[in-house]
Amino acid sequence: LDTWFSSGIYPFAVFGWPEKTEDLDRFFPLDLMETGHDILFFWVARMVMLSIALTGKLPFSEVMLHGIICDQQGRKMSKSLGNVIDPMHLIHGASQEKLIS
């Protein structure tokens, strides 16, 4: 499955959908979705659209947005951008110069 599609059906697929299971009846819909604002459309909106289309229900009643750690240029910390801090530097210690480089 496509990553964004499969994540869109996650709130109900994990409970046995399309079968009518006890877990689906008990745990779906969820109360809260916690996420970052950067993936509201890519993930959360797809969950809402697919859930309504396939189950007739909203997947959760509330969305809580958390903060996002950014670099000095205001970009989201990302492994692909190479602007993340190596956790091993935090565990073993590193100079400020090493963290910046």
mmCIF file with all atom_site columns, C-alpha atoms in Angstrom:
data_model
loop_
_atom_site.group_PDB
_atom_site.id
_atom_site.type_symbol
_atom_site.label_atom_id
_atom_site.label_alt_id
_atom_site.label_comp_id
_atom_site.label_asym_id
_atom_site.label_entity_id
_atom_site.label_seq_id
_atom_site.pdbx_PDB_ins_code
_atom_site.Cartn_x
_atom_site.Cartn_y
_atom_site.Cartn_z
_atom_site.occupancy
_atom_site.B_iso_or_equiv
_atom_site.pdbx_formal_charge
_atom_site.auth_seq_id
_atom_site.auth_comp_id
_atom_site.auth_asym_id
_atom_site.auth_atom_id
_atom_site.pdbx_PDB_model_num
ATOM 1   C CA . LEU A 1 1   ? 0.000   0.000  0.000  1.00 0.00 ? 1   LEU A CA 1
ATOM 2   C CA . ASP A 1 2   ? 0.971   3.611  -0.522 1.00 0.00 ? 2   ASP A CA 1
ATOM 3   C CA . THR A 1 3   ? 2.378   5.145  2.687  1.00 0.00 ? 3   THR A CA 1
ATOM 4   C CA . TRP A 1 4   ? -0.088  8.019  2.874  1.00 0.00 ? 4   TRP A CA 1
ATOM 5   C CA . PHE A 1 5   ? -3.052  5.814  1.944  1.00 0.00 ? 5   PHE A CA 1
ATOM 6   C CA . SER A 1 6   ? -2.194  3.141  4.494  1.00 0.00 ? 6   SER A CA 1
ATOM 7   C CA . SER A 1 7   ? -1.662  5.766  7.201  1.00 0.00 ? 7   SER A CA 1
ATOM 8   C CA . GLY A 1 8   ? -5.052  7.220  6.265  1.00 0.00 ? 8   GLY A CA 1
ATOM 9   C CA . ILE A 1 9   ? -6.857  3.963  7.084  1.00 0.00 ? 9   ILE A CA 1
ATOM 10  C CA . TYR A 1 10  ? -4.739  3.270  10.183 1.00 0.00 ? 10  TYR A CA 1
ATOM 11  C CA . PRO A 1 11  ? -7.284  4.512  12.796 1.00 0.00 ? 11  PRO A CA 1
ATOM 12  C CA . PHE A 1 12  ? -9.756  1.764  11.861 1.00 0.00 ? 12  PHE A CA 1
ATOM 13  C CA . ALA A 1 13  ? -7.707  -0.829 9.932  1.00 0.00 ? 13  ALA A CA 1
ATOM 14  C CA . VAL A 1 14  ? -5.708  -1.741 13.060 1.00 0.00 ? 14  VAL A CA 1
ATOM 15  C CA . PHE A 1 15  ? -8.947  -2.843 14.717 1.00 0.00 ? 15  PHE A CA 1
ATOM 16  C CA . GLY A 1 16  ? -9.849  -5.369 12.021 1.00 0.00 ? 16  GLY A CA 1
ATOM 17  C CA . TRP A 1 17  ? -11.714 -3.281 9.467  1.00 0.00 ? 17  TRP A CA 1
ATOM 18  C CA . PRO A 1 18  ? -13.326 -4.143 7.061  1.00 0.00 ? 18  PRO A CA 1
ATOM 19  C CA . GLU A 1 19  ? -14.571 -6.895 9.366  1.00 0.00 ? 19  GLU A CA 1
ATOM 20  C CA . LYS A 1 20  ? -16.953 -5.868 12.153 1.00 0.00 ? 20  LYS A CA 1
ATOM 21  C CA . THR A 1 21  ? -14.766 -6.784 15.121 1.00 0.00 ? 21  THR A CA 1
ATOM 22  C CA . GLU A 1 22  ? -15.184 -6.304 18.835 1.00 0.00 ? 22  GLU A CA 1
ATOM 23  C CA . ASP A 1 23  ? -12.058 -4.111 18.876 1.00 0.00 ? 23  ASP A CA 1
ATOM 24  C CA . LEU A 1 24  ? -13.419 -1.898 16.091 1.00 0.00 ? 24  LEU A CA 1
ATOM 25  C CA . ASP A 1 25  ? -16.663 -1.385 18.002 1.00 0.00 ? 25  ASP A CA 1
ATOM 26  C CA . ARG A 1 26  ? -14.826 -0.786 21.274 1.00 0.00 ? 26  ARG A CA 1
ATOM 27  C CA . PHE A 1 27  ? -11.915 1.453  20.226 1.00 0.00 ? 27  PHE A CA 1
ATOM 28  C CA . PHE A 1 28  ? -13.040 3.264  17.072 1.00 0.00 ? 28  PHE A CA 1
ATOM 29  C CA . PRO A 1 29  ? -13.418 6.193  16.763 1.00 0.00 ? 29  PRO A CA 1
ATOM 30  C CA . LEU A 1 30  ? -10.494 7.447  18.811 1.00 0.00 ? 30  LEU A CA 1
ATOM 31  C CA . ASP A 1 31  ? -10.735 10.384 21.205 1.00 0.00 ? 31  ASP A CA 1
ATOM 32  C CA . LEU A 1 32  ? -7.534  12.216 20.313 1.00 0.00 ? 32  LEU A CA 1
ATOM 33  C CA . MET A 1 33  ? -5.031  12.532 17.483 1.00 0.00 ? 33  MET A CA 1
ATOM 34  C CA . GLU A 1 34  ? -1.708  14.144 18.459 1.00 0.00 ? 34  GLU A CA 1
ATOM 35  C CA . THR A 1 35  ? 0.444   15.381 15.582 1.00 0.00 ? 35  THR A CA 1
ATOM 36  C CA . GLY A 1 36  ? 2.434   18.258 14.124 1.00 0.00 ? 36  GLY A CA 1
ATOM 37  C CA . HIS A 1 37  ? 0.874   20.954 11.953 1.00 0.00 ? 37  HIS A CA 1
ATOM 38  C CA . ASP A 1 38  ? 3.217   20.072 9.091  1.00 0.00 ? 38  ASP A CA 1
ATOM 39  C CA . ILE A 1 39  ? 1.337   16.878 8.237  1.00 0.00 ? 39  ILE A CA 1
ATOM 40  C CA . LEU A 1 40  ? -2.237  17.997 8.798  1.00 0.00 ? 40  LEU A CA 1
ATOM 41  C CA . PHE A 1 41  ? -3.130  17.620 5.143  1.00 0.00 ? 41  PHE A CA 1
ATOM 42  C CA . PHE A 1 42  ? -0.845  14.702 4.318  1.00 0.00 ? 42  PHE A CA 1
ATOM 43  C CA . TRP A 1 43  ? -1.950  12.521 7.208  1.00 0.00 ? 43  TRP A CA 1
ATOM 44  C CA . VAL A 1 44  ? -4.790  13.880 9.331  1.00 0.00 ? 44  VAL A CA 1
ATOM 45  C CA . ALA A 1 45  ? -6.985  15.081 6.462  1.00 0.00 ? 45  ALA A CA 1
ATOM 46  C CA . ARG A 1 46  ? -6.608  11.730 4.712  1.00 0.00 ? 46  ARG A CA 1
ATOM 47  C CA . MET A 1 47  ? -7.595  9.932  7.921  1.00 0.00 ? 47  MET A CA 1
ATOM 48  C CA . VAL A 1 48  ? -10.722 12.078 8.154  1.00 0.00 ? 48  VAL A CA 1
ATOM 49  C CA . MET A 1 49  ? -11.676 11.681 4.474  1.00 0.00 ? 49  MET A CA 1
ATOM 50  C CA . LEU A 1 50  ? -11.055 7.925  4.330  1.00 0.00 ? 50  LEU A CA 1
ATOM 51  C CA . SER A 1 51  ? -12.687 7.273  7.673  1.00 0.00 ? 51  SER A CA 1
ATOM 52  C CA . ILE A 1 52  ? -15.860 9.115  6.713  1.00 0.00 ? 52  ILE A CA 1
ATOM 53  C CA . ALA A 1 53  ? -15.930 7.455  3.275  1.00 0.00 ? 53  ALA A CA 1
ATOM 54  C CA . LEU A 1 54  ? -15.245 3.912  4.521  1.00 0.00 ? 54  LEU A CA 1
ATOM 55  C CA . THR A 1 55  ? -16.842 3.828  7.997  1.00 0.00 ? 55  THR A CA 1
ATOM 56  C CA . GLY A 1 56  ? -19.213 6.789  8.085  1.00 0.00 ? 56  GLY A CA 1
ATOM 57  C CA . LYS A 1 57  ? -17.489 8.112  11.221 1.00 0.00 ? 57  LYS A CA 1
ATOM 58  C CA . LEU A 1 58  ? -14.882 10.732 12.065 1.00 0.00 ? 58  LEU A CA 1
ATOM 59  C CA . PRO A 1 59  ? -11.696 8.926  13.175 1.00 0.00 ? 59  PRO A CA 1
ATOM 60  C CA . PHE A 1 60  ? -11.204 11.101 16.293 1.00 0.00 ? 60  PHE A CA 1
ATOM 61  C CA . SER A 1 61  ? -13.014 13.918 18.057 1.00 0.00 ? 61  SER A CA 1
ATOM 62  C CA . GLU A 1 62  ? -10.012 16.141 18.820 1.00 0.00 ? 62  GLU A CA 1
ATOM 63  C CA . VAL A 1 63  ? -6.647  16.971 17.243 1.00 0.00 ? 63  VAL A CA 1
ATOM 64  C CA . MET A 1 64  ? -3.811  18.217 19.445 1.00 0.00 ? 64  MET A CA 1
ATOM 65  C CA . LEU A 1 65  ? -0.912  19.878 17.638 1.00 0.00 ? 65  LEU A CA 1
ATOM 66  C CA . HIS A 1 66  ? 2.563   19.700 19.148 1.00 0.00 ? 66  HIS A CA 1
ATOM 67  C CA . GLY A 1 67  ? 5.473   22.025 18.489 1.00 0.00 ? 67  GLY A CA 1
ATOM 68  C CA . ILE A 1 68  ? 8.158   21.310 15.926 1.00 0.00 ? 68  ILE A CA 1
ATOM 69  C CA . ILE A 1 69  ? 11.890  21.716 16.531 1.00 0.00 ? 69  ILE A CA 1
ATOM 70  C CA . CYS A 1 70  ? 13.480  23.962 13.895 1.00 0.00 ? 70  CYS A CA 1
ATOM 71  C CA . ASP A 1 71  ? 17.043  24.790 12.916 1.00 0.00 ? 71  ASP A CA 1
ATOM 72  C CA . GLN A 1 72  ? 18.667  28.230 12.794 1.00 0.00 ? 72  GLN A CA 1
ATOM 73  C CA . GLN A 1 73  ? 17.028  28.964 9.408  1.00 0.00 ? 73  GLN A CA 1
ATOM 74  C CA . GLY A 1 74  ? 13.558  28.042 10.695 1.00 0.00 ? 74  GLY A CA 1
ATOM 75  C CA . ARG A 1 75  ? 13.460  24.714 8.811  1.00 0.00 ? 75  ARG A CA 1
ATOM 76  C CA . LYS A 1 76  ? 12.017  21.609 10.437 1.00 0.00 ? 76  LYS A CA 1
ATOM 77  C CA . MET A 1 77  ? 14.717  19.290 11.777 1.00 0.00 ? 77  MET A CA 1
ATOM 78  C CA . SER A 1 78  ? 15.055  16.516 9.205  1.00 0.00 ? 78  SER A CA 1
ATOM 79  C CA . LYS A 1 79  ? 17.443  13.636 8.574  1.00 0.00 ? 79  LYS A CA 1
ATOM 80  C CA . SER A 1 80  ? 17.137  14.208 4.829  1.00 0.00 ? 80  SER A CA 1
ATOM 81  C CA . LEU A 1 81  ? 18.168  17.865 5.240  1.00 0.00 ? 81  LEU A CA 1
ATOM 82  C CA . GLY A 1 82  ? 21.015  16.817 7.509  1.00 0.00 ? 82  GLY A CA 1
ATOM 83  C CA . ASN A 1 83  ? 20.140  19.437 10.131 1.00 0.00 ? 83  ASN A CA 1
ATOM 84  C CA . VAL A 1 84  ? 19.499  17.091 13.055 1.00 0.00 ? 84  VAL A CA 1
ATOM 85  C CA . ILE A 1 85  ? 21.500  16.553 16.224 1.00 0.00 ? 85  ILE A CA 1
ATOM 86  C CA . ASP A 1 86  ? 23.081  13.122 16.541 1.00 0.00 ? 86  ASP A CA 1
ATOM 87  C CA . PRO A 1 87  ? 21.595  11.546 19.713 1.00 0.00 ? 87  PRO A CA 1
ATOM 88  C CA . MET A 1 88  ? 24.988  9.981  20.440 1.00 0.00 ? 88  MET A CA 1
ATOM 89  C CA . HIS A 1 89  ? 26.388  13.498 20.896 1.00 0.00 ? 89  HIS A CA 1
ATOM 90  C CA . LEU A 1 90  ? 23.830  14.046 23.634 1.00 0.00 ? 90  LEU A CA 1
ATOM 91  C CA . ILE A 1 91  ? 24.583  10.709 25.275 1.00 0.00 ? 91  ILE A CA 1
ATOM 92  C CA . HIS A 1 92  ? 28.383  10.934 25.140 1.00 0.00 ? 92  HIS A CA 1
ATOM 93  C CA . GLY A 1 93  ? 28.724  14.707 25.087 1.00 0.00 ? 93  GLY A CA 1
ATOM 94  C CA . ALA A 1 94  ? 29.916  16.986 22.320 1.00 0.00 ? 94  ALA A CA 1
ATOM 95  C CA . SER A 1 95  ? 31.334  20.457 22.094 1.00 0.00 ? 95  SER A CA 1
ATOM 96  C CA . GLN A 1 96  ? 29.229  23.318 20.744 1.00 0.00 ? 96  GLN A CA 1
ATOM 97  C CA . GLU A 1 97  ? 31.459  23.388 17.664 1.00 0.00 ? 97  GLU A CA 1
ATOM 98  C CA . LYS A 1 98  ? 30.819  19.670 17.015 1.00 0.00 ? 98  LYS A CA 1
ATOM 99  C CA . LEU A 1 99  ? 27.038  20.142 17.379 1.00 0.00 ? 99  LEU A CA 1
ATOM 100 C CA . ILE A 1 100 ? 27.061  23.043 14.920 1.00 0.00 ? 100 ILE A CA 1
ATOM 101 C CA . SER A 1 101 ? 29.157  21.188 12.327 1.00 0.00 ? 101 SER A CA 1
#
